[in-house]
Every structure is written in C-alpha cells, then in structure tokens.
Tab-separated table of N, CA and C in Angstrom:
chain	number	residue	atom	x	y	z
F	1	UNK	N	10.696	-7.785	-5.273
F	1	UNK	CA	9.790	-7.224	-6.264
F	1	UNK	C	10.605	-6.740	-7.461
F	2	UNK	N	10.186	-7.548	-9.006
F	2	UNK	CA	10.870	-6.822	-9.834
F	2	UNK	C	10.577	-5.538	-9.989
F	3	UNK	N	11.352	-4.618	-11.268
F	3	UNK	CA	11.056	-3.293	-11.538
F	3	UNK	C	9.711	-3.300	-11.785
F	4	UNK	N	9.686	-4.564	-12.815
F	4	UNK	CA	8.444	-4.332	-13.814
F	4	UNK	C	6.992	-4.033	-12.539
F	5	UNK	N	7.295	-5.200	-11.542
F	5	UNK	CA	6.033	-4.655	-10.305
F	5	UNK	C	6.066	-3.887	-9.599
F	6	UNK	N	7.321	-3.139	-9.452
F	6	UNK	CA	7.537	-1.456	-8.888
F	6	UNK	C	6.944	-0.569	-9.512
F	7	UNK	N	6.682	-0.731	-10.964
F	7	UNK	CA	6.180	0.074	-11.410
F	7	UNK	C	4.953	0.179	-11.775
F	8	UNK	N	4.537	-0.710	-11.887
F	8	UNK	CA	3.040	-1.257	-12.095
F	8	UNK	C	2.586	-0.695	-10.816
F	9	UNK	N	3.166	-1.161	-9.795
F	9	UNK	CA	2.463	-0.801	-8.233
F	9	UNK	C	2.235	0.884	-7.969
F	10	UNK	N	3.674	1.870	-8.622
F	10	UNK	CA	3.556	3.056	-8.294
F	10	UNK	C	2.380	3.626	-9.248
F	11	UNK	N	2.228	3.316	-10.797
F	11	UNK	CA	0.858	3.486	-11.423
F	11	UNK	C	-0.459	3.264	-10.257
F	12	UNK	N	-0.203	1.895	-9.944
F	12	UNK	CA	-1.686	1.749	-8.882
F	12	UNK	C	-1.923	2.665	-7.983
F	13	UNK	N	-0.816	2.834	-7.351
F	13	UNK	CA	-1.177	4.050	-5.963
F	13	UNK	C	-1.423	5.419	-6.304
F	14	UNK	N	-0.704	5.952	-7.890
F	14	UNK	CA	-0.564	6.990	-8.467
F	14	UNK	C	-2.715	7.224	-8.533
F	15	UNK	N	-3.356	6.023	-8.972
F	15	UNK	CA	-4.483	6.041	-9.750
F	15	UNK	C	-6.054	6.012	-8.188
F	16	UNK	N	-5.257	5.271	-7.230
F	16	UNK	CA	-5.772	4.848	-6.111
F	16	UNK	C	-5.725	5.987	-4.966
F	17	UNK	N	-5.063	6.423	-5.178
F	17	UNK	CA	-4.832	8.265	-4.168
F	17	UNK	C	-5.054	9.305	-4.313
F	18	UNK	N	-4.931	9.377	-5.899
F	18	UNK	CA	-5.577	10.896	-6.601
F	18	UNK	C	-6.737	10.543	-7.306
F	19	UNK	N	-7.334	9.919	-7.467
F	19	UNK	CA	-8.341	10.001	-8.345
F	19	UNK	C	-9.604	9.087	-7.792
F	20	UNK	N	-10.506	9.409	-8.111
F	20	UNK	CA	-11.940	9.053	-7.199
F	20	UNK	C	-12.049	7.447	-8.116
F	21	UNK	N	-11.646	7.574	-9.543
F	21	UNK	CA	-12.009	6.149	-10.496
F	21	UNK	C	-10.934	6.207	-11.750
F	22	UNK	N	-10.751	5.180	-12.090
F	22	UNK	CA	-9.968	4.767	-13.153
F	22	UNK	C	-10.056	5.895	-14.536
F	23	UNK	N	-11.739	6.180	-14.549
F	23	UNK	CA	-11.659	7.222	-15.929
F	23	UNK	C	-11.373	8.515	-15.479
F	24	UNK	N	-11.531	8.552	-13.733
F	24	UNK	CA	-10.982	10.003	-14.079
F	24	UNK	C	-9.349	10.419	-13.969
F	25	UNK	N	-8.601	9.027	-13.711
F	25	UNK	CA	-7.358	9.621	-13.981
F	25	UNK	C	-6.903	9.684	-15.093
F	26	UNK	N	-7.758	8.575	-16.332
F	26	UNK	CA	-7.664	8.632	-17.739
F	26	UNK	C	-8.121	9.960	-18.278
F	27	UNK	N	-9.215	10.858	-17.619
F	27	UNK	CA	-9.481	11.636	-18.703
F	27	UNK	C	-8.262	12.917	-18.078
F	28	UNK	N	-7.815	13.134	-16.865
F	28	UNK	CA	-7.022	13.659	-16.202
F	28	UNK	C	-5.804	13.814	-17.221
F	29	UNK	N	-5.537	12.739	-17.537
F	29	UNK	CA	-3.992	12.668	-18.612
F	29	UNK	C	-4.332	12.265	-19.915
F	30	UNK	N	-5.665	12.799	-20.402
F	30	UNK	CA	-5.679	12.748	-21.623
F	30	UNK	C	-5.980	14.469	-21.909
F	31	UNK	N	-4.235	14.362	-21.889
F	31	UNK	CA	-4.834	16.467	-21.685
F	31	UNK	C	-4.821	16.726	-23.326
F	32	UNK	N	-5.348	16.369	-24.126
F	32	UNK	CA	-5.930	17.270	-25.450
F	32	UNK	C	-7.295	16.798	-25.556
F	33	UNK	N	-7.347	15.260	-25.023
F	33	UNK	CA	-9.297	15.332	-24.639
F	33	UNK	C	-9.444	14.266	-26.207
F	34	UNK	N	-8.692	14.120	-27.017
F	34	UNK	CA	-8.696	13.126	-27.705
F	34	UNK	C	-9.071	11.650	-27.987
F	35	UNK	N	-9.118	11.110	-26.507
F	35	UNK	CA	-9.922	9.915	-25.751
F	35	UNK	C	-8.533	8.764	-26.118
F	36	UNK	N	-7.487	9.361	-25.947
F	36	UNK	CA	-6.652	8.584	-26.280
F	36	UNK	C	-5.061	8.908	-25.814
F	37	UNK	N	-4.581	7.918	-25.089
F	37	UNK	CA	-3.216	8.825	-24.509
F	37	UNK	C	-1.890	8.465	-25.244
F	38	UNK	N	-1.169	9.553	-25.748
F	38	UNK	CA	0.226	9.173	-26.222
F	38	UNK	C	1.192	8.993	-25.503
F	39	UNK	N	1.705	9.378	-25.951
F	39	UNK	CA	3.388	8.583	-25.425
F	39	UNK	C	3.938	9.781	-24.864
F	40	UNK	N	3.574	11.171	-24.886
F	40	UNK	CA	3.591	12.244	-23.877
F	40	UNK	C	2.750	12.281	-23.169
F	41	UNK	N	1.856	11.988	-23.272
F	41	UNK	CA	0.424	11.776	-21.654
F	41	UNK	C	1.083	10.797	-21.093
F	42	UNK	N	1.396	9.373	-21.825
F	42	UNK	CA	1.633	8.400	-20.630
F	42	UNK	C	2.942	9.017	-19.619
F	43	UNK	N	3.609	9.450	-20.758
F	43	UNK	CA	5.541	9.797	-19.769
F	43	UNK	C	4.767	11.031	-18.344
F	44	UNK	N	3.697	11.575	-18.687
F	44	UNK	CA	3.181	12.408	-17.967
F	44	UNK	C	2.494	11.647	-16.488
F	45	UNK	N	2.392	10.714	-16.808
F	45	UNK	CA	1.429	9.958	-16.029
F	45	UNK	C	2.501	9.384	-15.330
F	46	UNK	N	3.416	8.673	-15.917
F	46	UNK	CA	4.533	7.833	-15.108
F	46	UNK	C	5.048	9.100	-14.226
F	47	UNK	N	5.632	10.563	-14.827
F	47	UNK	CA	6.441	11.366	-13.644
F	47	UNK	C	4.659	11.483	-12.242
F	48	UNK	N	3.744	11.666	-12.294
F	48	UNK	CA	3.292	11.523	-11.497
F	48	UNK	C	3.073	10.207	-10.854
F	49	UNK	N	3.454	8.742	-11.534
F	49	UNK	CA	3.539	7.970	-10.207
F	49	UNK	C	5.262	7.853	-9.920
F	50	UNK	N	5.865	9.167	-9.785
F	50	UNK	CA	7.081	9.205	-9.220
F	50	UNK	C	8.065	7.689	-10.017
F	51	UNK	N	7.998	7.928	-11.574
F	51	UNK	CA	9.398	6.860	-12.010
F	51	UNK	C	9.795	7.871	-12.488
F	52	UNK	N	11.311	7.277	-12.526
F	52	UNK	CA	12.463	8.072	-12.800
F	52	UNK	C	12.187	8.468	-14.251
F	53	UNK	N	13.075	10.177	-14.093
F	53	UNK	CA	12.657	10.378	-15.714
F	53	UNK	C	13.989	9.551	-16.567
F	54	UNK	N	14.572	8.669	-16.258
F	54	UNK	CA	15.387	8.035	-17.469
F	54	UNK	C	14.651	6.704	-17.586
F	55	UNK	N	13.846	6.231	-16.840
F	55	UNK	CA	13.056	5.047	-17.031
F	55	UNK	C	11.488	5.536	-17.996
F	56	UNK	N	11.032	6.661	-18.173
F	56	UNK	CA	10.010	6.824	-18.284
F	56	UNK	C	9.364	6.678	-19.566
F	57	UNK	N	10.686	7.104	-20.851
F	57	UNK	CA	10.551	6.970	-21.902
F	57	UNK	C	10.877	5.103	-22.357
F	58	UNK	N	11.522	4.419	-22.037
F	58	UNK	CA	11.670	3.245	-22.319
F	58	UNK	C	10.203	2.420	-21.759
F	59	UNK	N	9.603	2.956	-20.371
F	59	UNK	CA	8.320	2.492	-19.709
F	59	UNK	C	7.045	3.027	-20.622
F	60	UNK	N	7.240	4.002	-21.243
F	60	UNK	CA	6.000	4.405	-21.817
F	60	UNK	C	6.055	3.641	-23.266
F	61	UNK	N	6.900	3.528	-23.976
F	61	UNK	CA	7.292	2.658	-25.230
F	61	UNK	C	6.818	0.615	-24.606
F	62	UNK	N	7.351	0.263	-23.650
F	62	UNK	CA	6.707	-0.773	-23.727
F	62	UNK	C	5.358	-0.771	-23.085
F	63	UNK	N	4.570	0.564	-22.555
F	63	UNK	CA	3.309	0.551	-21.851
F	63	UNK	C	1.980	-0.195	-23.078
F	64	UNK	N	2.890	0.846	-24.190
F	64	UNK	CA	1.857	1.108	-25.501
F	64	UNK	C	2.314	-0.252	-25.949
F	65	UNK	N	3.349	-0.685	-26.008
F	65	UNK	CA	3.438	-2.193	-26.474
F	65	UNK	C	2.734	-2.914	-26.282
F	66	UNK	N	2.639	-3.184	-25.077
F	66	UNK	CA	1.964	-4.402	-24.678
F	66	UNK	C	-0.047	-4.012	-24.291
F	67	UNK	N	0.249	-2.917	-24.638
F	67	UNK	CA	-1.342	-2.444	-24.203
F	67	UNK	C	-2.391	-1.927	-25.455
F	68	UNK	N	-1.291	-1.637	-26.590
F	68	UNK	CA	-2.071	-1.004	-27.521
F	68	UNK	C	-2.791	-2.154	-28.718
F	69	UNK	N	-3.742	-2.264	-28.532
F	69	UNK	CA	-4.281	-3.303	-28.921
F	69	UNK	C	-4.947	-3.053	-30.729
F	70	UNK	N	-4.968	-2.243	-30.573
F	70	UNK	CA	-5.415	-1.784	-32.222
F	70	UNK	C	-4.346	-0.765	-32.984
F	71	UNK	N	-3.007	-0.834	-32.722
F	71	UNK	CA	-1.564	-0.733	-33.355
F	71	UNK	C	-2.141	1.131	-33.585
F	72	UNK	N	-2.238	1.760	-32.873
F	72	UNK	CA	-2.424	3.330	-33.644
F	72	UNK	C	-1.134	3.702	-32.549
F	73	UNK	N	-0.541	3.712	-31.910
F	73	UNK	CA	0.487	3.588	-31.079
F	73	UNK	C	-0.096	4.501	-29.790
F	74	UNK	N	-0.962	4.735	-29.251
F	74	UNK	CA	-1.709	5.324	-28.363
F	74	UNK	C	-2.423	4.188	-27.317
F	75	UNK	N	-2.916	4.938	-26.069
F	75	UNK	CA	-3.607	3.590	-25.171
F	75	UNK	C	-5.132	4.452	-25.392
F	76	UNK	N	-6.141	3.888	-25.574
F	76	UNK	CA	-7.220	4.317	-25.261
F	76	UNK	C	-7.748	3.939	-24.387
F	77	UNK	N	-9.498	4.448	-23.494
F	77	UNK	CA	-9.933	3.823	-22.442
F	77	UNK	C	-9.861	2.469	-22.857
F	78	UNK	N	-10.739	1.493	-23.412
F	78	UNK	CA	-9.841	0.309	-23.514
F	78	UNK	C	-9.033	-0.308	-22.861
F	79	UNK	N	-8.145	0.105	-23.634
F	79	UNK	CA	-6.606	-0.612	-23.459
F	79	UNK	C	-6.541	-0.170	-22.109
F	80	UNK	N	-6.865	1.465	-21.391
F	80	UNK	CA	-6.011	1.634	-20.333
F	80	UNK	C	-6.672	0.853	-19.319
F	81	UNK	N	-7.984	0.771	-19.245
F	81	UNK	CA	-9.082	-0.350	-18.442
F	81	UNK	C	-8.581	-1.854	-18.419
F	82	UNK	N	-8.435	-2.242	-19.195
F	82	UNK	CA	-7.832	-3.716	-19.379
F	82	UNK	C	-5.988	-3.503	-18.499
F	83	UNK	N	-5.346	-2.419	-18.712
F	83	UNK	CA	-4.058	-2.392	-18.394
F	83	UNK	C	-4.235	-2.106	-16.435
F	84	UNK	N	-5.018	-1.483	-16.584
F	84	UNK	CA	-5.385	-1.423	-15.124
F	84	UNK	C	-5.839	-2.088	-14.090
F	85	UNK	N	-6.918	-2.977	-14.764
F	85	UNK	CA	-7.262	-4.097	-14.593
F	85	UNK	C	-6.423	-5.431	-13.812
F	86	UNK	N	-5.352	-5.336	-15.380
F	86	UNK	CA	-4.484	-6.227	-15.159
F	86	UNK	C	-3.407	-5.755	-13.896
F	87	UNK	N	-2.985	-4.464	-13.960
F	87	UNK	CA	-2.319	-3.791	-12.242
F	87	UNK	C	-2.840	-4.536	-11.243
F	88	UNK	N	-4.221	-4.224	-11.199
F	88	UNK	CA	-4.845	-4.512	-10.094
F	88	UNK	C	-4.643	-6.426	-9.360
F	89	UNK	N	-4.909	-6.769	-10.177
F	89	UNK	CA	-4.444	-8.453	-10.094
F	89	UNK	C	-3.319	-8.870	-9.946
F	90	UNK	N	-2.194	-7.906	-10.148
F	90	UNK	CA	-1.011	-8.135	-9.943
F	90	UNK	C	-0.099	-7.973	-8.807
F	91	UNK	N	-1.071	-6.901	-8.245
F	91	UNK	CA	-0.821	-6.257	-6.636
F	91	UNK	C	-1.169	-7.090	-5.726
F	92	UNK	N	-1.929	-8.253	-6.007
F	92	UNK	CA	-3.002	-8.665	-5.438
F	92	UNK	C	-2.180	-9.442	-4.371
C-alpha cells in the first residue's frame, strides 16, 4: 500500500468511526462554521486520522490541490463529498 492509500485509508476510518455521516465530520472540522475548510481545519483533521505531524502540512497542501475545485484555496462540502467519495472507491 502506497502512502498516498495509507492515508486516504486513515481519513476513511478517521470519518467511519467517529462520525455518524460524512457532513458531520465536515461540519465537526469546520470549526469557524464558514462552510468551508482551510488548510488549518484540514491539518486538524489529518492529526485526528493519526498522520504524522511532518506529513500533515505537505498532505493538506496537496488535499486542497487536487480537491479544490473553484481555486479559493479551501475544500468546501463539495469538494470534501466528491474527495470522500473518491476515498471510498479507493478502499474498495
């Protein structure tokens, strides 16, 4: 298993163990309520699915990369639905 699906996988279990549904771990780590998570919510989100904190900032920079679909550099429900989505299929 590469990193990239180590980490994807620890997001899944992170989202699949604590939280009853997908929006409520989104609104969970959208702690200013903004409807939109930065790049300190996500690093927040990664130390709870247990990645290392020297991986977390390089993981949250390509999270929003590849997820932020309307360039404001944030994930919104959206993006994080589609990113989750895509977890899910990947575990599969």
């Amino acid at each position: 298993m590469s990193t990239k699906e180590q980490i994807l996988n620890k997001i899944q279990i992170l989202i699949t163990n604590h939280f009853k549904t997908p929006e409520e771990a989104f609104a969970f780590f959208d702690e200013d309520g903004n409807g939109k998570l930065s790049k300190n919510e996500i690093k927040t989100l990664l130390k709870e699915a247990d990645i290392s904190g020297f991986l977390r900032g390089i993981v949250s920079s390509k999270l929003i990369e590849g997820y932020d679909k309307d360039g404001d550099e944030m994930i919104d429900w959206k993006e994080f639905k589609f990113a989750i989505d895509e977890i899910s299929d990947v575990s599969k």
